[in-house]
Amino acid sequence: MIEVKNISKEYSDDNRFKKTILRNVSLDIPSEKITSVIAPSGSGKSTLLKIISGLEHTTHGEIIKSGNKKIIYIPSQLFSFPWLNVEENISFGLLKKDSAKIQSIISFVGLEGYETFHPNNKSYGFRFRIALARSLAYNPATILLDEPFNQMDIQTKKEILFLIRETQSTYKTSFLLATTNITEALFLSEKIYLMKKDPGEIIFDHVVDLPQKRDEAIYDSEKFIQLRLQIEKSLKKIDSQKLFSLSI
Amino acid sequence: MKEKKILLPNSVALFVTLFFVYVVLFEFILPINKVLPKPSSLYESFIHIWSDYNLLLAFTTTTSVIYIAIALSILFLYAGAGYCIKLLVELKYSIQSFQIFRFIPIFFVAVLFNFWLPNNLPAELLFGFLIAAFLVIIKLFDESKKIKKEYLLVAWNLNLSQNSIYKKVYWKSALPALSKYYEKVHLSLWTLILIYEFIDNTHGFGFIFRTALDYKDFTALYTLAIVLSLLIWFGNSVIKYVNSKIIYWSAE
């Protein structure tokens, strides 16, 4: 469980120009659940994720996490190192390499047979699988996904959505997804936070009470459509002008 | 609709055409001139510089200096990459103030080193190594500034030590550009070593150039230029081939 409490982040440029990126952001990332933050581009989603993973400092507020397990951040692009093969990418930085564990993760993410393959110029889906496998090799408490589907085609996106759900149920890992897309967030999450921009601030949250096992049929279910309408309504309430870039 | 093919001269066709024009013009129409020597005299001159100017010795000396200097700079960089990058990244702002030295004419460096160092082969090799190492370190500095932030984010997030990040991320990310840059280093070294030997006037191709100039041996100068062009082209092709076999990735 990770508790984000009243996080604020300000950037200053030689003390002349100050900009508040995030203001009093509070959210919970429960264990073994998938949580999403929907916000427009440039609202500070990446900054929030970097703060949670410890890659950036906050100006105010605190992050409370239980246990010593890692929080892994997967950036929005360049998911793999092109000079390493798939197996080396996955075991990158590990002090003790457990070959059997690495092999089972490779099979799980669907990269079996590609162990010695170099990911240079491969599709985003392929490289995302590598990044996910590398994260799992560290046995993390939480994986933070920063707009992972941005450059994926529809088929790959569908496969990766299922893979993330499967990862959560198999490895009991919690996820925090930052996205601009309502459908992706609804399909994956148990809880969704809506954030506005200038500055980034959480305005609404929605509990997604969809069944644990989700397949393609869920998109057409009454509950899914109802939840989507609720979220769209909340977004309209926030500020239609500032959130127009959101996709459905 | 049928596509119209546009015939553009490729490099071989262009070379053959120019060579043909050269032979016709300077062998038969203008055999005596001050622009280019007669084609047949070039062949005679090659035999002449081979025996009288001792071309083989010059070839051995100059190519050994250039390629050993390149090999030493690679070894130096490979062994000390981590420390080099650490220094370059940590002293980023101090190093930036030295950028002004980039504008010193490289010709002057060869002259200066020729004054500083004794007139022998090890000194020339030391000069070649220093130049090659300096050029690649500058390139390494430039590349370390261009590294993709995502690579660093992943490495920091996985708690890699800073030294590991220098070796496993910065170095690897810079390698494609560095290896490509060796083509430029190769060309620069040829130029500088020739200038060095020209001033030194004791051995190598530079020495032959100087002697041919002293004797006003017009044809020998041309023959030497052709031999050197072929050698540089061959060296460049070898570097390109080795790069294509070793560096299989791009920095993206």
Short mmCIF file of C-alpha atoms in Angstrom, two decimals:
data_model
loop_
_atom_site.label_atom_id
_atom_site.label_comp_id
_atom_site.label_asym_id
_atom_site.label_seq_id
_atom_site.Cartn_x
_atom_site.Cartn_y
_atom_site.Cartn_z
CA MET A 1 0.00 0.00 0.00
CA ILE A 2 1.29 3.43 -0.91
CA GLU A 3 -0.26 6.60 0.43
CA VAL A 4 0.41 9.84 -1.38
CA LYS A 5 -0.35 12.70 0.99
CA ASN A 6 -0.72 16.30 -0.10
CA ILE A 7 2.07 16.25 -2.65
CA SER A 8 3.00 19.58 -4.19
CA LYS A 9 5.74 20.24 -6.69
CA GLU A 10 7.07 23.60 -7.75
CA TYR A 11 9.72 24.30 -10.33
CA SER A 12 11.69 27.47 -10.24
CA ASP A 13 13.91 29.00 -12.85
CA ASP A 14 16.78 30.86 -11.09
CA ASN A 15 14.19 32.06 -8.54
CA ARG A 16 12.65 34.36 -11.14
CA PHE A 17 9.89 32.17 -12.50
CA LYS A 18 8.03 29.71 -10.29
CA LYS A 19 5.54 27.20 -11.58
CA THR A 20 3.36 24.90 -9.53
CA ILE A 21 3.12 21.56 -11.33
CA LEU A 22 1.23 19.62 -8.67
CA ARG A 23 -0.87 20.96 -5.83
CA ASN A 24 -1.99 18.93 -2.79
CA VAL A 25 -2.23 15.66 -4.67
CA SER A 26 -3.42 12.83 -2.44
CA LEU A 27 -4.17 9.30 -3.55
CA ASP A 28 -3.86 5.69 -2.41
CA ILE A 29 -2.31 2.83 -4.34
CA PRO A 30 -3.69 -0.27 -2.63
CA SER A 31 -1.72 -3.53 -2.73
CA GLU A 32 -2.52 -5.99 -5.48
CA LYS A 33 -4.84 -3.52 -7.23
CA ILE A 34 -4.60 -1.37 -10.34
CA THR A 35 -5.18 2.34 -9.87
CA SER A 36 -5.27 4.94 -12.65
CA VAL A 37 -4.84 8.65 -12.90
CA ILE A 38 -6.60 10.24 -15.88
CA ALA A 39 -5.38 13.68 -16.75
CA PRO A 40 -4.71 15.77 -19.83
CA SER A 41 -1.25 16.10 -21.35
CA GLY A 42 1.06 18.44 -19.48
CA SER A 43 -0.80 18.12 -16.18
CA GLY A 44 2.15 16.65 -14.26
CA LYS A 45 1.30 12.92 -14.47
CA SER A 46 4.92 11.95 -15.20
CA THR A 47 6.16 14.20 -12.40
CA LEU A 48 3.73 12.55 -9.99
CA LEU A 49 4.94 9.08 -10.99
CA LYS A 50 8.60 10.10 -10.71
CA ILE A 51 7.95 11.49 -7.23
CA ILE A 52 6.25 8.27 -6.11
CA SER A 53 9.15 6.19 -7.46
CA GLY A 54 11.71 8.42 -5.72
CA LEU A 55 13.20 9.82 -8.93
CA GLU A 56 12.11 13.35 -8.05
CA HIS A 57 11.67 15.24 -4.80
CA THR A 58 8.52 16.92 -3.64
CA THR A 59 8.22 20.51 -2.54
CA HIS A 60 5.58 19.60 0.06
CA GLY A 61 3.82 16.46 1.21
CA GLU A 62 4.91 12.89 1.80
CA ILE A 63 4.75 9.37 0.42
CA ILE A 64 4.07 6.61 2.92
CA LYS A 65 4.78 3.08 1.77
CA SER A 66 4.52 -0.19 3.60
CA GLY A 67 7.32 -2.75 3.22
CA ASN A 68 10.72 -2.54 1.55
CA LYS A 69 9.79 -3.73 -1.89
CA LYS A 70 10.71 -1.61 -4.88
CA ILE A 71 8.52 0.81 -6.78
CA ILE A 72 9.41 0.52 -10.46
CA TYR A 73 8.78 3.33 -12.91
CA ILE A 74 8.33 2.49 -16.61
CA PRO A 75 8.81 5.65 -18.69
CA SER A 76 6.53 6.52 -21.58
CA GLN A 77 9.00 5.43 -24.25
CA LEU A 78 12.37 3.72 -24.82
CA PHE A 79 11.35 0.78 -22.69
CA SER A 80 14.54 -1.20 -23.37
CA PHE A 81 18.29 -0.80 -23.86
CA PRO A 82 19.06 -1.48 -27.53
CA TRP A 83 22.61 -2.73 -26.83
CA LEU A 84 21.39 -5.59 -24.61
CA ASN A 85 19.54 -8.68 -25.72
CA VAL A 86 16.15 -9.55 -24.23
CA GLU A 87 17.55 -11.63 -21.37
CA GLU A 88 20.26 -9.08 -20.52
CA ASN A 89 17.66 -6.31 -20.60
CA ILE A 90 15.47 -8.19 -18.15
CA SER A 91 18.30 -8.98 -15.72
CA PHE A 92 19.80 -5.47 -16.10
CA GLY A 93 21.19 -4.22 -12.80
CA LEU A 94 20.33 -7.33 -10.80
CA LEU A 95 23.00 -8.19 -8.24
CA LYS A 96 22.01 -11.85 -8.08
CA LYS A 97 20.61 -13.30 -11.27
CA ASP A 98 18.15 -16.13 -10.77
CA SER A 99 18.10 -17.75 -14.22
CA ALA A 100 15.05 -19.92 -13.51
CA LYS A 101 13.05 -16.91 -12.31
CA ILE A 102 14.15 -14.83 -15.31
CA GLN A 103 13.14 -17.64 -17.65
CA SER A 104 9.71 -17.98 -16.07
CA ILE A 105 9.14 -14.22 -16.37
CA ILE A 106 10.25 -14.32 -20.02
CA SER A 107 7.67 -17.04 -20.68
CA PHE A 108 5.01 -15.14 -18.76
CA VAL A 109 5.36 -11.94 -20.77
CA GLY A 110 5.43 -13.90 -24.03
CA LEU A 111 9.07 -13.45 -24.98
CA GLU A 112 10.05 -17.11 -24.96
CA GLY A 113 12.39 -17.86 -27.86
CA TYR A 114 13.56 -14.24 -28.03
CA GLU A 115 16.11 -14.47 -25.17
CA THR A 116 19.14 -13.65 -27.32
CA PHE A 117 17.28 -11.24 -29.58
CA HIS A 118 18.22 -7.54 -29.62
CA PRO A 119 15.19 -5.25 -29.26
CA ASN A 120 16.66 -2.48 -31.43
CA ASN A 121 13.93 -1.06 -33.70
CA LYS A 122 11.38 -3.61 -32.49
CA SER A 123 7.79 -2.58 -31.85
CA TYR A 124 6.74 -0.68 -28.74
CA GLY A 125 4.70 -3.68 -27.62
CA PHE A 126 7.77 -5.94 -27.74
CA ARG A 127 9.85 -3.46 -25.82
CA PHE A 128 7.10 -2.85 -23.28
CA ARG A 129 7.07 -6.59 -22.56
CA ILE A 130 10.81 -6.34 -21.85
CA ALA A 131 10.29 -3.41 -19.48
CA LEU A 132 7.50 -5.22 -17.68
CA ALA A 133 9.65 -8.36 -17.37
CA ARG A 134 12.58 -6.29 -16.05
CA SER A 135 10.28 -4.77 -13.44
CA LEU A 136 8.99 -8.21 -12.39
CA ALA A 137 12.57 -9.50 -12.02
CA TYR A 138 12.94 -7.03 -9.13
CA ASN A 139 9.85 -8.44 -7.42
CA PRO A 140 8.31 -4.97 -6.98
CA ALA A 141 5.48 -3.84 -4.75
CA THR A 142 4.21 -1.42 -7.35
CA ILE A 143 4.80 -0.74 -11.03
CA LEU A 144 4.16 2.79 -12.28
CA LEU A 145 3.15 3.01 -15.94
CA ASP A 146 3.59 6.35 -17.64
CA GLU A 147 1.26 6.45 -20.67
CA PRO A 148 2.47 3.08 -21.97
CA PHE A 149 -0.02 2.78 -24.84
CA ASN A 150 0.77 6.05 -26.59
CA GLN A 151 2.58 4.58 -29.58
CA MET A 152 1.03 1.12 -29.74
CA ASP A 153 -1.31 -0.09 -32.45
CA ILE A 154 -4.80 -1.31 -31.47
CA GLN A 155 -3.97 -5.03 -31.51
CA THR A 156 -0.78 -4.60 -29.44
CA LYS A 157 -2.58 -2.32 -27.01
CA LYS A 158 -5.27 -4.98 -26.50
CA GLU A 159 -2.63 -7.66 -25.81
CA ILE A 160 -0.76 -5.45 -23.38
CA LEU A 161 -3.95 -4.50 -21.51
CA PHE A 162 -4.66 -8.21 -20.92
CA LEU A 163 -1.02 -8.81 -19.97
CA ILE A 164 -1.14 -6.09 -17.30
CA ARG A 165 -4.33 -7.53 -15.80
CA GLU A 166 -2.76 -10.99 -15.84
CA THR A 167 0.44 -9.71 -14.24
CA GLN A 168 -1.52 -8.12 -11.43
CA SER A 169 -3.40 -11.33 -10.66
CA THR A 170 -0.40 -13.67 -11.06
CA TYR A 171 2.36 -11.67 -9.38
CA LYS A 172 0.09 -9.81 -6.92
CA THR A 173 1.72 -6.54 -7.96
CA SER A 174 -0.06 -3.24 -7.70
CA PHE A 175 -0.01 -0.81 -10.62
CA LEU A 176 -0.50 2.90 -11.01
CA LEU A 177 -1.34 3.88 -14.57
CA ALA A 178 -1.08 7.47 -15.80
CA THR A 179 -3.14 7.96 -18.93
CA THR A 180 -5.30 10.35 -20.93
CA ASN A 181 -7.56 7.53 -22.10
CA ILE A 182 -10.77 6.66 -20.20
CA THR A 183 -11.32 3.22 -21.80
CA GLU A 184 -7.79 2.00 -20.98
CA ALA A 185 -8.14 3.17 -17.40
CA LEU A 186 -11.58 1.62 -16.98
CA PHE A 187 -10.54 -1.74 -18.41
CA LEU A 188 -7.50 -2.00 -16.16
CA SER A 189 -8.36 -0.31 -12.90
CA GLU A 190 -10.13 -0.84 -9.64
CA LYS A 191 -10.00 2.86 -8.89
CA ILE A 192 -9.62 5.94 -11.08
CA TYR A 193 -8.52 9.42 -10.04
CA LEU A 194 -9.26 12.41 -12.26
CA MET A 195 -6.70 15.17 -12.28
CA LYS A 196 -6.94 18.65 -13.77
CA LYS A 197 -4.01 20.67 -15.10
CA ASP A 198 -2.42 24.06 -14.26
CA PRO A 199 -1.68 23.01 -11.59
CA GLY A 200 -2.18 19.26 -11.41
CA GLU A 201 -4.80 18.56 -8.80
CA ILE A 202 -6.96 15.51 -8.06
CA ILE A 203 -10.60 16.55 -8.32
CA PHE A 204 -12.64 13.34 -8.44
CA ASP A 205 -12.19 9.66 -7.82
CA HIS A 206 -14.29 6.75 -9.05
CA VAL A 207 -14.39 3.18 -7.80
CA VAL A 208 -14.53 0.75 -10.72
CA ASP A 209 -16.65 -2.14 -9.52
CA LEU A 210 -16.26 -4.29 -12.60
CA PRO A 211 -15.62 -8.05 -12.27
CA GLN A 212 -12.04 -9.12 -11.50
CA LYS A 213 -11.83 -11.20 -14.67
CA ARG A 214 -12.18 -8.88 -17.65
CA ASP A 215 -12.34 -9.71 -21.34
CA GLU A 216 -13.31 -7.87 -24.51
CA ALA A 217 -17.04 -8.33 -23.82
CA ILE A 218 -16.70 -5.97 -20.88
CA TYR A 219 -16.45 -2.97 -23.21
CA ASP A 220 -20.08 -3.52 -24.23
CA SER A 221 -21.37 -4.27 -20.74
CA GLU A 222 -23.90 -1.92 -19.25
CA LYS A 223 -21.76 -1.33 -16.19
CA PHE A 224 -18.73 -0.33 -18.26
CA ILE A 225 -20.75 2.13 -20.36
CA GLN A 226 -22.36 3.54 -17.24
CA LEU A 227 -18.97 4.06 -15.57
CA ARG A 228 -17.60 5.72 -18.67
CA LEU A 229 -20.51 8.15 -18.75
CA GLN A 230 -19.97 8.95 -15.07
CA ILE A 231 -16.32 9.71 -15.67
CA GLU A 232 -17.08 11.84 -18.71
CA LYS A 233 -19.61 13.75 -16.63
CA SER A 234 -17.00 14.35 -13.93
CA LEU A 235 -14.51 15.55 -16.51
CA LYS A 236 -17.03 18.01 -17.92
CA LYS A 237 -17.60 19.30 -14.43
CA ILE A 238 -13.91 19.99 -13.87
CA ASP A 239 -13.16 22.27 -16.75
CA SER A 240 -14.12 21.33 -20.28
CA GLN A 241 -11.56 23.64 -21.81
CA LYS A 242 -8.64 22.31 -19.87
CA LEU A 243 -9.53 18.67 -20.43
CA PHE A 244 -10.54 18.69 -24.07
CA SER A 245 -7.50 16.63 -25.08
CA LEU A 246 -8.75 13.54 -23.27
CA SER A 247 -9.65 10.62 -25.49
CA ILE A 248 -12.49 8.15 -25.08
CA MET B 1 1.63 4.46 -66.17
CA LYS B 2 5.19 3.50 -66.92
CA GLU B 3 7.74 5.02 -64.59
CA LYS B 4 10.37 7.11 -66.29
CA LYS B 5 13.87 6.04 -65.28
CA ILE B 6 16.30 8.84 -64.70
CA LEU B 7 19.88 7.76 -65.30
CA LEU B 8 22.16 9.35 -62.76
CA PRO B 9 25.89 8.70 -62.86
CA ASN B 10 26.95 6.45 -60.00
CA SER B 11 30.40 6.89 -58.50
CA VAL B 12 32.01 4.15 -60.65
CA ALA B 13 30.58 5.53 -63.90
CA LEU B 14 31.65 9.03 -62.91
CA PHE B 15 35.17 7.84 -62.07
CA VAL B 16 35.53 5.93 -65.36
CA THR B 17 34.30 8.94 -67.36
CA LEU B 18 36.64 11.35 -65.62
CA PHE B 19 39.54 8.94 -66.00
CA PHE B 20 38.80 8.60 -69.71
CA VAL B 21 38.67 12.38 -70.14
CA TYR B 22 41.91 12.71 -68.17
CA VAL B 23 43.73 10.11 -70.31
CA VAL B 24 42.55 11.61 -73.61
CA LEU B 25 43.19 15.19 -72.56
CA PHE B 26 46.53 14.92 -70.81
CA GLU B 27 48.10 11.96 -72.66
CA PHE B 28 47.27 13.06 -76.21
CA ILE B 29 45.97 16.63 -76.37
CA LEU B 30 47.93 18.45 -73.64
CA PRO B 31 50.86 16.22 -72.69
CA ILE B 32 52.96 19.16 -71.48
CA ASN B 33 51.16 21.37 -68.99
CA LYS B 34 51.35 22.62 -65.41
CA VAL B 35 47.94 21.34 -64.32
CA LEU B 36 48.08 17.54 -64.33
CA PRO B 37 50.84 15.09 -65.27
CA LYS B 38 50.64 12.66 -68.20
CA PRO B 39 48.94 9.35 -67.21
CA SER B 40 51.89 7.29 -68.47
CA SER B 41 54.32 9.38 -66.43
CA LEU B 42 52.31 8.61 -63.28
CA TYR B 43 53.04 4.91 -63.70
CA GLU B 44 56.75 5.62 -64.27
CA SER B 45 56.72 7.90 -61.25
CA PHE B 46 55.25 5.18 -59.04
CA ILE B 47 58.21 2.89 -59.84
CA HIS B 48 60.51 5.84 -59.29
CA ILE B 49 59.15 6.79 -55.83
CA TRP B 50 59.02 3.10 -54.84
CA SER B 51 62.78 2.72 -55.36
CA ASP B 52 64.29 6.22 -55.01
CA TYR B 53 62.07 7.65 -52.24
CA ASN B 54 61.72 4.30 -50.45
CA LEU B 55 57.92 4.24 -50.54
CA LEU B 56 57.66 0.92 -48.69
CA LEU B 57 59.49 2.28 -45.64
CA ALA B 58 57.38 5.44 -45.66
CA PHE B 59 54.25 3.34 -45.98
CA THR B 60 55.28 1.14 -43.04
CA THR B 61 56.20 4.10 -40.85
CA THR B 62 53.16 6.31 -41.45
CA THR B 63 50.50 3.60 -41.45
CA SER B 64 52.01 2.01 -38.31
CA VAL B 65 51.91 5.34 -36.48
CA ILE B 66 48.32 6.09 -37.55
CA TYR B 67 46.79 2.68 -36.90
CA ILE B 68 48.71 2.00 -33.69
CA ALA B 69 47.62 5.45 -32.43
CA ILE B 70 44.00 4.59 -33.26
CA ALA B 71 44.30 1.17 -31.59
CA LEU B 72 45.87 2.72 -28.47
CA SER B 73 43.12 5.35 -28.26
CA ILE B 74 40.49 2.58 -28.46
CA LEU B 75 42.25 0.61 -25.71
CA PHE B 76 42.58 3.73 -23.58
CA LEU B 77 38.93 4.58 -24.04
CA TYR B 78 37.78 1.01 -23.40
CA ALA B 79 39.83 0.66 -20.22
CA GLY B 80 39.08 4.09 -18.85
CA ALA B 81 35.58 4.73 -20.22
CA GLY B 82 33.93 4.69 -16.78
CA TYR B 83 36.43 7.16 -15.29
CA CYS B 84 36.42 9.33 -18.41
CA ILE B 85 32.63 9.66 -18.43
CA LYS B 86 32.59 10.26 -14.68
CA LEU B 87 35.03 13.14 -15.09
CA LEU B 88 33.23 14.48 -18.14
CA VAL B 89 29.80 14.39 -16.49
CA GLU B 90 30.91 15.66 -13.09
CA LEU B 91 33.12 18.42 -14.48
CA LYS B 92 30.59 19.29 -17.19
CA TYR B 93 30.56 23.03 -16.52
CA SER B 94 34.36 23.32 -16.16
CA ILE B 95 34.89 21.38 -19.38
CA GLN B 96 32.45 23.62 -21.21
CA SER B 97 34.75 26.58 -20.55
CA PHE B 98 37.50 24.75 -22.46
CA GLN B 99 35.32 24.62 -25.59
CA ILE B 100 37.20 27.66 -26.88
CA PHE B 101 40.21 25.39 -27.61
CA ARG B 102 38.14 23.71 -30.33
CA PHE B 103 38.81 26.73 -32.51
CA ILE B 104 42.60 26.37 -32.43
CA PRO B 105 43.69 25.42 -35.97
CA ILE B 106 44.62 21.76 -35.85
CA PHE B 107 47.58 22.51 -38.15
CA PHE B 108 49.09 24.63 -35.38
CA VAL B 109 48.89 21.67 -32.96
CA ALA B 110 51.02 19.56 -35.31
CA VAL B 111 53.58 22.36 -35.58
CA LEU B 112 53.65 22.88 -31.83
CA PHE B 113 54.07 19.20 -31.01
CA ASN B 114 56.85 18.99 -33.56
CA PHE B 115 58.71 21.66 -31.62
CA TRP B 116 58.03 20.05 -28.26
CA LEU B 117 58.77 16.41 -29.07
CA PRO B 118 62.06 14.87 -30.31
CA ASN B 119 62.38 13.87 -33.96
CA ASN B 120 61.76 10.14 -33.69
CA LEU B 121 59.08 7.55 -34.28
CA PRO B 122 57.92 7.03 -30.63
CA ALA B 123 57.41 10.80 -30.34
CA GLU B 124 55.30 10.77 -33.50
CA LEU B 125 53.31 7.84 -32.14
CA LEU B 126 52.77 9.72 -28.86
CA PHE B 127 51.53 12.72 -30.86
CA GLY B 128 49.16 10.51 -32.88
CA PHE B 129 47.80 8.84 -29.74
CA LEU B 130 47.26 12.16 -27.93
CA ILE B 131 45.38 13.61 -30.88
CA ALA B 132 43.20 10.50 -31.35
CA ALA B 133 42.46 10.26 -27.61
CA PHE B 134 41.68 13.99 -27.38
CA LEU B 135 39.29 13.86 -30.32
CA VAL B 136 37.36 10.86 -29.00
CA ILE B 137 37.18 12.25 -25.47
CA ILE B 138 35.65 15.46 -26.83
CA LYS B 139 33.15 13.35 -28.76
CA LEU B 140 32.44 11.28 -25.64
CA PHE B 141 31.73 14.52 -23.77
CA ASP B 142 29.30 15.65 -26.48
CA GLU B 143 27.56 12.27 -26.50
CA SER B 144 27.29 12.11 -22.71
CA LYS B 145 25.28 15.35 -22.86
CA LYS B 146 22.92 13.86 -25.45
CA ILE B 147 22.03 10.69 -23.52
CA LYS B 148 18.31 9.84 -23.49
CA LYS B 149 16.76 10.73 -20.14
CA GLU B 150 14.69 7.50 -20.16
CA TYR B 151 17.82 5.32 -19.98
CA LEU B 152 18.99 7.21 -16.91
CA LEU B 153 15.54 7.11 -15.29
CA VAL B 154 15.45 3.32 -15.61
CA ALA B 155 18.99 2.95 -14.25
CA TRP B 156 18.40 5.34 -11.33
CA ASN B 157 15.08 3.67 -10.55
CA LEU B 158 16.80 0.26 -10.37
CA ASN B 159 19.32 1.76 -7.92
CA LEU B 160 22.41 1.18 -10.05
CA SER B 161 25.54 2.77 -8.66
CA GLN B 162 26.73 5.90 -10.44
CA ASN B 163 29.85 4.06 -11.68
CA SER B 164 27.69 1.28 -13.15
CA ILE B 165 25.54 3.88 -14.86
CA TYR B 166 28.64 5.44 -16.45
CA LYS B 167 29.83 2.07 -17.74
CA LYS B 168 26.55 0.34 -18.55
CA VAL B 169 24.44 3.24 -19.79
CA TYR B 170 26.46 6.33 -20.77
CA TRP B 171 29.26 4.38 -22.47
CA LYS B 172 26.98 1.99 -24.35
CA SER B 173 24.69 4.79 -25.41
CA ALA B 174 27.64 6.79 -26.78
CA LEU B 175 29.30 3.84 -28.57
CA PRO B 176 27.45 4.01 -31.94
CA ALA B 177 28.30 7.70 -32.38
CA LEU B 178 31.86 7.18 -31.10
CA SER B 179 32.59 4.30 -33.45
CA LYS B 180 31.19 6.31 -36.36
CA TYR B 181 33.36 9.23 -35.26
CA TYR B 182 36.47 7.06 -35.69
CA GLU B 183 36.09 7.59 -39.45
CA LYS B 184 36.65 11.30 -38.82
CA VAL B 185 39.48 10.60 -36.36
CA HIS B 186 41.11 8.41 -39.01
CA LEU B 187 40.98 11.21 -41.59
CA SER B 188 42.18 13.84 -39.10
CA LEU B 189 45.08 11.61 -38.04
CA TRP B 190 46.20 11.10 -41.64
CA THR B 191 46.21 14.87 -42.17
CA LEU B 192 47.99 15.67 -38.93
CA ILE B 193 50.58 12.92 -39.16
CA LEU B 194 51.40 13.99 -42.74
CA ILE B 195 51.86 17.59 -41.55
CA TYR B 196 53.96 16.37 -38.60
CA GLU B 197 56.19 14.29 -40.88
CA PHE B 198 56.38 17.10 -43.42
CA ILE B 199 57.75 19.44 -40.74
CA ASP B 200 59.84 16.71 -39.08
CA ASN B 201 61.46 15.90 -42.47
CA THR B 202 63.00 12.60 -41.38
CA HIS B 203 60.60 9.79 -42.31
CA GLY B 204 57.18 8.75 -43.58
CA PHE B 205 54.94 9.97 -46.37
CA GLY B 206 55.23 13.56 -45.14
CA PHE B 207 59.00 13.34 -45.64
CA ILE B 208 58.52 12.04 -49.22
CA PHE B 209 56.13 14.91 -49.93
CA ARG B 210 58.69 17.39 -48.66
CA THR B 211 61.51 15.81 -50.70
CA ALA B 212 59.37 15.71 -53.86
CA LEU B 213 58.49 19.36 -53.29
CA ASP B 214 62.16 20.30 -52.76
CA TYR B 215 63.05 18.58 -56.05
CA LYS B 216 59.96 20.11 -57.70
CA ASP B 217 59.01 16.56 -58.70
CA PHE B 218 55.52 17.42 -59.93
CA THR B 219 54.57 13.89 -61.04
CA ALA B 220 55.77 12.29 -57.78
CA LEU B 221 53.48 14.64 -55.80
CA TYR B 222 50.50 13.48 -57.84
CA THR B 223 51.45 9.81 -57.59
CA LEU B 224 51.82 10.14 -53.83
CA ALA B 225 48.44 11.83 -53.57
CA ILE B 226 46.85 8.92 -55.46
CA VAL B 227 48.60 6.32 -53.26
CA LEU B 228 47.51 8.16 -50.12
CA SER B 229 43.92 8.54 -51.31
CA LEU B 230 43.74 4.80 -51.93
CA LEU B 231 45.24 4.04 -48.51
CA ILE B 232 42.86 6.41 -46.70
CA TRP B 233 39.89 5.02 -48.63
CA PHE B 234 40.93 1.46 -47.76
CA GLY B 235 41.45 2.33 -44.07
CA ASN B 236 38.09 4.08 -43.95
CA SER B 237 36.36 1.07 -45.53
CA VAL B 238 37.95 -1.26 -42.94
CA ILE B 239 36.77 0.99 -40.09
CA LYS B 240 33.26 1.10 -41.57
CA TYR B 241 33.20 -2.68 -41.95
CA VAL B 242 34.43 -3.30 -38.40
CA ASN B 243 31.86 -0.82 -37.05
CA SER B 244 29.04 -2.54 -38.89
CA LYS B 245 30.07 -5.87 -37.37
CA ILE B 246 30.56 -4.64 -33.79
CA ILE B 247 27.93 -1.95 -33.32
CA TYR B 248 24.56 -3.55 -34.00
CA TRP B 249 22.41 -0.94 -32.31
CA SER B 250 21.66 2.74 -32.61
CA ALA B 251 21.15 5.09 -29.65
CA GLU B 252 17.53 5.70 -30.91
#
